[in-house]
Amino acid sequence: MSFELPKLPYSKNALEPYISEKTIEFHYGKHHQAYVTKVNNLSQGTPFENASLEEIIKKADGGVFNNGAQVWNHTFYFFQFNPDGCKEPKDELKKAIEAKFGSVEKFKEEFSNAATTLFGSGWAWLVKNEKGELEIVQTANAGNPLRDSKTPLLTCDVWEHAYYLDKQNARPKYIEDFWKIIDWKVISERYSK
Amino acid sequence: MAFELPKLGYDYNALEPHIDARTMEIHHSKHHGGYTTKLNNAVEGTDLEGKSIEEILKNVSSHSTAVRNNGGGYYNHNLYWQVIAPGGAKSPSGELLDAINESFGSLEKFREAFVQAALTRFGSGWAWLVLQNNKLAVSSTPNQDNPLMDVADVQGTPILGIDVWEHAYYLKYQNKRPDYVNAFWELINWDEAARRFKG
């Protein structure tokens, strides 16, 4: 299957001042695009030539896994932002977060801590596990919770390329701003699916 | 005695245009400074206090993750600033060149292997020229691991090391890691490499 870079549901400067237009230009226009190009090239002539990204994430290794998973991860990341979106979790998702973490505030603290302490490149995730419970997990590099049969709901990219032009070494500041552009309507829809 | 962030011995703008002054300042004062502080916190009050960094790293599998990550970050950056220090020979000679020729066939073949290791390290990490049992080898390690560590695939004495964490090049080169790796090659201080080779 030939994958394509999905069109962003907002303009490149829409997340300013939290994520700059320049960061989006590189992160989406260069990094995300390069993962798309590379997974298309690397999967040719392999058992994954016609596989979905989910199949690649669950079964592939090496370059096919790295690039395929990064396509999925970045699409999932970019599509959860909306500067005019729903600012707080509501209804069923809110109840589930409170049941698991005590409060939305405590959840944010715990998730931010997971994103801050991941050493090197990777991702922090809110997931729904096989029992339907919420969990916070970290994955290194291109890792994706689908590999462990967990359903991703929310993710924070903590590769340095996600924030270095805007925040340099100040990863905690990037994570603080990350919350301001999450559209909780998107996260709720992922949870209810 | 606590570990200290070493002074560079040259100005932050000394490696322009290959590495810009702003990158140097943040990389040295914030990143390397951060590893130094966290390493000291991680060894304080443990039986590692007072040991050399080399001694700590060789048994790193029995220490905490904080010691592995920050001890590696401390040592690796110490090496990095020295192997790209301005001045010094612009190409290898003598015994080091002989060893490169013997291990890789030619300087150009070594360069290709080293560049390849630096470009294919996925995520954050380092590529190395390593002296192992009197032979040279190229390797790469994830995050802040290095060839001194008992967890490394290729263990030995690091002769050269290139930092391919994005923080090493993102302000100037962004996604273009190959351009940064080529620039690094131009900066190599081969006198420093030879000194490490002789031990």
Tab-separated table of N, CA and C in Angstrom, chain A residues 56-146:
chain	number	residue	atom	x	y	z
A	56	ILE	N	1.611	-3.123	10.335
A	56	ILE	CA	3.054	-2.846	10.432
A	56	ILE	C	3.452	-2.643	11.887
A	57	ILE	N	2.664	-1.863	12.609
A	57	ILE	CA	2.978	-1.594	14.016
A	57	ILE	C	2.960	-2.886	14.834
A	58	LYS	N	2.006	-3.758	14.543
A	58	LYS	CA	1.890	-4.985	15.350
A	58	LYS	C	2.950	-6.021	15.012
A	59	LYS	N	3.405	-6.056	13.746
A	59	LYS	CA	4.237	-7.192	13.345
A	59	LYS	C	5.600	-6.870	12.747
A	60	ALA	N	5.795	-5.675	12.231
A	60	ALA	CA	7.053	-5.403	11.512
A	60	ALA	C	8.183	-5.064	12.483
A	61	ASP	N	9.409	-5.109	11.977
A	61	ASP	CA	10.589	-4.710	12.745
A	61	ASP	C	11.456	-3.799	11.881
A	62	GLY	N	12.532	-3.302	12.476
A	62	GLY	CA	13.523	-2.530	11.721
A	62	GLY	C	12.934	-1.282	11.082
A	63	GLY	N	13.435	-0.961	9.894
A	63	GLY	CA	13.063	0.279	9.220
A	63	GLY	C	11.584	0.359	8.867
A	64	VAL	N	10.979	-0.753	8.495
A	64	VAL	CA	9.546	-0.738	8.149
A	64	VAL	C	8.733	-0.369	9.390
A	65	PHE	N	9.072	-1.000	10.524
A	65	PHE	CA	8.369	-0.659	11.769
A	65	PHE	C	8.616	0.799	12.142
A	66	ASN	N	9.892	1.200	12.184
A	66	ASN	CA	10.224	2.557	12.639
A	66	ASN	C	9.480	3.624	11.838
A	67	ASN	N	9.522	3.492	10.521
A	67	ASN	CA	8.918	4.529	9.684
A	67	ASN	C	7.402	4.412	9.632
A	68	GLY	N	6.892	3.188	9.593
A	68	GLY	CA	5.438	2.993	9.584
A	68	GLY	C	4.807	3.485	10.884
A	69	ALA	N	5.407	3.113	11.998
A	69	ALA	CA	4.869	3.541	13.294
A	69	ALA	C	4.954	5.063	13.433
A	70	GLN	N	6.053	5.642	12.948
A	70	GLN	CA	6.175	7.103	13.047
A	70	GLN	C	5.143	7.828	12.181
A	71	VAL	N	4.740	7.242	11.059
A	71	VAL	CA	3.661	7.852	10.267
A	71	VAL	C	2.386	7.875	11.103
A	72	TRP	N	2.061	6.719	11.682
A	72	TRP	CA	0.839	6.599	12.507
A	72	TRP	C	0.910	7.564	13.694
A	73	ASN	N	2.037	7.535	14.413
A	73	ASN	CA	2.181	8.343	15.627
A	73	ASN	C	2.013	9.837	15.332
A	74	HIS	N	2.636	10.287	14.251
A	74	HIS	CA	2.567	11.722	13.940
A	74	HIS	C	1.174	12.137	13.480
A	75	THR	N	0.505	11.290	12.700
A	75	THR	CA	-0.870	11.617	12.289
A	75	THR	C	-1.757	11.723	13.524
A	76	PHE	N	-1.589	10.760	14.423
A	76	PHE	CA	-2.365	10.734	15.665
A	76	PHE	C	-2.093	11.975	16.516
A	77	TYR	N	-0.832	12.382	16.537
A	77	TYR	CA	-0.400	13.566	17.302
A	77	TYR	C	-0.987	14.843	16.700
A	78	PHE	N	-0.770	15.044	15.409
A	78	PHE	CA	-1.203	16.308	14.800
A	78	PHE	C	-2.730	16.457	14.806
A	79	PHE	N	-3.443	15.351	14.688
A	79	PHE	CA	-4.905	15.445	14.581
A	79	PHE	C	-5.603	15.633	15.919
A	80	GLN	N	-4.852	15.646	17.029
A	80	GLN	CA	-5.497	15.867	18.330
A	80	GLN	C	-5.477	17.347	18.732
A	81	PHE	N	-4.858	18.194	17.884
A	81	PHE	CA	-4.757	19.618	18.206
A	81	PHE	C	-5.838	20.420	17.499
A	82	ASN	N	-6.317	21.439	18.205
A	82	ASN	CA	-7.226	22.416	17.617
A	82	ASN	C	-7.227	23.606	18.563
A	83	PRO	N	-6.762	24.753	18.103
A	83	PRO	CA	-6.662	25.900	19.017
A	83	PRO	C	-8.030	26.330	19.552
A	84	ASP	N	-9.099	25.977	18.836
A	84	ASP	CA	-10.446	26.350	19.279
A	84	ASP	C	-11.225	25.128	19.735
A	85	GLY	N	-10.534	24.086	20.103
A	85	GLY	CA	-11.211	22.834	20.469
A	85	GLY	C	-11.745	22.860	21.887
A	86	CYS	N	-12.234	21.712	22.310
A	86	CYS	CA	-12.769	21.535	23.651
A	86	CYS	C	-11.607	21.478	24.646
A	87	LYS	N	-11.596	22.356	25.654
A	87	LYS	CA	-10.422	22.558	26.516
A	87	LYS	C	-10.274	21.552	27.651
A	88	GLU	N	-11.341	20.872	27.976
A	88	GLU	CA	-11.287	19.926	29.101
A	88	GLU	C	-12.044	18.648	28.738
A	89	PRO	N	-11.644	17.524	29.328
A	89	PRO	CA	-12.408	16.296	29.074
A	89	PRO	C	-13.810	16.393	29.683
A	90	LYS	N	-14.768	15.726	29.027
A	90	LYS	CA	-16.162	15.768	29.505
A	90	LYS	C	-16.748	14.366	29.576
A	91	ASP	N	-17.910	14.276	30.168
A	91	ASP	CA	-18.762	13.079	30.151
A	91	ASP	C	-18.015	11.792	30.529
A	92	GLU	N	-18.176	10.765	29.682
A	92	GLU	CA	-17.632	9.433	29.991
A	92	GLU	C	-16.120	9.450	30.206
A	93	LEU	N	-15.412	10.165	29.336
A	93	LEU	CA	-13.944	10.213	29.438
A	93	LEU	C	-13.533	10.892	30.741
A	94	LYS	N	-14.214	11.964	31.070
A	94	LYS	CA	-13.905	12.674	32.307
A	94	LYS	C	-14.104	11.732	33.505
A	95	LYS	N	-15.207	11.008	33.494
A	95	LYS	CA	-15.489	10.068	34.591
A	95	LYS	C	-14.397	9.009	34.695
A	96	ALA	N	-13.992	8.501	33.536
A	96	ALA	CA	-12.963	7.448	33.525
A	96	ALA	C	-11.632	7.990	34.048
A	97	ILE	N	-11.293	9.220	33.668
A	97	ILE	CA	-10.038	9.837	34.137
A	97	ILE	C	-10.099	10.034	35.655
A	98	GLU	N	-11.212	10.524	36.140
A	98	GLU	CA	-11.353	10.763	37.590
A	98	GLU	C	-11.310	9.446	38.367
A	99	ALA	N	-11.933	8.431	37.792
A	99	ALA	CA	-11.942	7.132	38.466
A	99	ALA	C	-10.529	6.568	38.577
A	100	LYS	N	-9.743	6.760	37.540
A	100	LYS	CA	-8.403	6.168	37.518
A	100	LYS	C	-7.360	7.038	38.235
A	101	PHE	N	-7.408	8.342	38.003
A	101	PHE	CA	-6.312	9.212	38.475
A	101	PHE	C	-6.727	10.144	39.625
A	102	GLY	N	-7.994	10.170	39.972
A	102	GLY	CA	-8.454	11.030	41.071
A	102	GLY	C	-9.080	12.312	40.563
A	103	SER	N	-8.377	12.969	39.625
A	103	SER	CA	-8.909	14.195	39.034
A	103	SER	C	-8.211	14.437	37.699
A	104	VAL	N	-8.790	15.324	36.895
A	104	VAL	CA	-8.173	15.666	35.611
A	104	VAL	C	-6.795	16.292	35.868
A	105	GLU	N	-6.728	17.118	36.898
A	105	GLU	CA	-5.459	17.775	37.240
A	105	GLU	C	-4.380	16.739	37.569
A	106	LYS	N	-4.744	15.750	38.372
A	106	LYS	CA	-3.770	14.706	38.745
A	106	LYS	C	-3.348	13.889	37.535
A	107	PHE	N	-4.313	13.633	36.637
A	107	PHE	CA	-3.969	12.917	35.412
A	107	PHE	C	-2.942	13.713	34.610
A	108	LYS	N	-3.199	15.009	34.462
A	108	LYS	CA	-2.275	15.844	33.672
A	108	LYS	C	-0.880	15.844	34.288
A	109	GLU	N	-0.836	15.890	35.610
A	109	GLU	CA	0.464	15.852	36.296
A	109	GLU	C	1.208	14.556	35.991
A	110	GLU	N	0.477	13.461	36.094
A	110	GLU	CA	1.098	12.155	35.897
A	110	GLU	C	1.548	11.966	34.437
A	111	PHE	N	0.709	12.416	33.518
A	111	PHE	CA	1.046	12.309	32.093
A	111	PHE	C	2.247	13.210	31.783
A	112	SER	N	2.229	14.434	32.304
A	112	SER	CA	3.339	15.368	32.067
A	112	SER	C	4.640	14.792	32.609
A	113	ASN	N	4.549	14.148	33.759
A	113	ASN	CA	5.723	13.526	34.358
A	113	ASN	C	6.271	12.405	33.462
A	114	ALA	N	5.373	11.621	32.876
A	114	ALA	CA	5.804	10.553	31.957
A	114	ALA	C	6.485	11.156	30.732
A	115	ALA	N	5.955	12.255	30.238
A	115	ALA	CA	6.533	12.904	29.048
A	115	ALA	C	7.884	13.554	29.370
A	116	THR	N	7.991	14.114	30.570
A	116	THR	CA	9.233	14.795	30.967
A	116	THR	C	10.362	13.802	31.204
A	117	THR	N	10.029	12.665	31.808
A	117	THR	CA	11.091	11.759	32.257
A	117	THR	C	11.488	10.720	31.210
A	118	LEU	N	10.793	10.671	30.078
A	118	LEU	CA	11.211	9.725	29.048
A	118	LEU	C	12.595	10.155	28.541
A	119	PHE	N	13.574	9.274	28.693
A	119	PHE	CA	14.953	9.652	28.364
A	119	PHE	C	15.233	9.355	26.897
A	120	GLY	N	15.695	10.362	26.165
A	120	GLY	CA	15.950	10.182	24.740
A	120	GLY	C	14.717	10.534	23.936
A	121	SER	N	14.538	9.854	22.799
A	121	SER	CA	13.420	10.146	21.907
A	121	SER	C	12.275	9.185	22.156
A	122	GLY	N	11.045	9.675	22.056
A	122	GLY	CA	9.912	8.777	22.231
A	122	GLY	C	8.606	9.508	22.427
A	123	TRP	N	7.656	8.793	23.023
A	123	TRP	CA	6.285	9.278	23.131
A	123	TRP	C	5.698	8.932	24.489
A	124	ALA	N	4.864	9.830	25.017
A	124	ALA	CA	4.051	9.502	26.194
A	124	ALA	C	2.609	9.354	25.713
A	125	TRP	N	1.889	8.401	26.298
A	125	TRP	CA	0.542	8.061	25.811
A	125	TRP	C	-0.463	7.924	26.941
A	126	LEU	N	-1.693	8.317	26.670
A	126	LEU	CA	-2.831	7.846	27.453
A	126	LEU	C	-3.474	6.751	26.610
A	127	VAL	N	-3.656	5.579	27.221
A	127	VAL	CA	-4.204	4.452	26.466
A	127	VAL	C	-5.359	3.811	27.232
A	128	LYS	N	-6.133	3.037	26.473
A	128	LYS	CA	-7.154	2.179	27.080
A	128	LYS	C	-6.629	0.757	26.925
A	129	ASN	N	-6.495	0.038	28.048
A	129	ASN	CA	-5.959	-1.322	27.947
A	129	ASN	C	-7.061	-2.326	27.590
A	130	GLU	N	-6.685	-3.599	27.518
A	130	GLU	CA	-7.639	-4.614	27.063
A	130	GLU	C	-8.837	-4.779	27.989
A	131	LYS	N	-8.656	-4.371	29.250
A	131	LYS	CA	-9.790	-4.435	30.194
A	131	LYS	C	-10.650	-3.174	30.119
A	132	GLY	N	-10.234	-2.234	29.254
A	132	GLY	CA	-10.998	-0.991	29.128
A	132	GLY	C	-10.586	0.076	30.125
A	133	GLU	N	-9.494	-0.190	30.884
A	133	GLU	CA	-9.025	0.795	31.868
A	133	GLU	C	-8.026	1.755	31.253
A	134	LEU	N	-7.972	2.957	31.794
A	134	LEU	CA	-6.997	3.947	31.316
A	134	LEU	C	-5.628	3.674	31.930
A	135	GLU	N	-4.589	3.978	31.159
A	135	GLU	CA	-3.208	3.836	31.635
A	135	GLU	C	-2.361	4.904	30.973
A	136	ILE	N	-1.278	5.296	31.632
A	136	ILE	CA	-0.277	6.159	31.006
A	136	ILE	C	0.935	5.294	30.700
A	137	VAL	N	1.418	5.340	29.469
A	137	VAL	CA	2.611	4.559	29.117
A	137	VAL	C	3.601	5.425	28.344
A	138	GLN	N	4.864	5.007	28.373
A	138	GLN	CA	5.926	5.642	27.585
A	138	GLN	C	6.410	4.641	26.551
A	139	THR	N	6.723	5.130	25.350
A	139	THR	CA	7.377	4.260	24.372
A	139	THR	C	8.623	4.969	23.839
A	140	ALA	N	9.671	4.187	23.577
A	140	ALA	CA	10.921	4.756	23.069
A	140	ALA	C	10.868	4.864	21.544
A	141	ASN	N	11.516	5.890	21.013
A	141	ASN	CA	11.669	6.067	19.563
A	141	ASN	C	10.335	5.993	18.837
A	142	ALA	N	10.102	4.962	18.001
A	142	ALA	CA	8.850	4.899	17.230
A	142	ALA	C	7.776	4.069	17.917
A	143	GLY	N	8.045	3.583	19.106
A	143	GLY	CA	7.139	2.659	19.788
A	143	GLY	C	5.693	3.130	19.818
A	144	ASN	N	4.767	2.174	19.769
A	144	ASN	CA	3.341	2.489	19.743
A	144	ASN	C	2.599	1.436	20.572
A	145	PRO	N	1.695	1.862	21.459
A	145	PRO	CA	1.016	0.934	22.372
A	145	PRO	C	0.170	-0.135	21.678
A	146	LEU	N	-0.208	0.068	20.405
A	146	LEU	CA	-0.975	-0.959	19.684
A	146	LEU	C	-0.216	-2.280	19.653
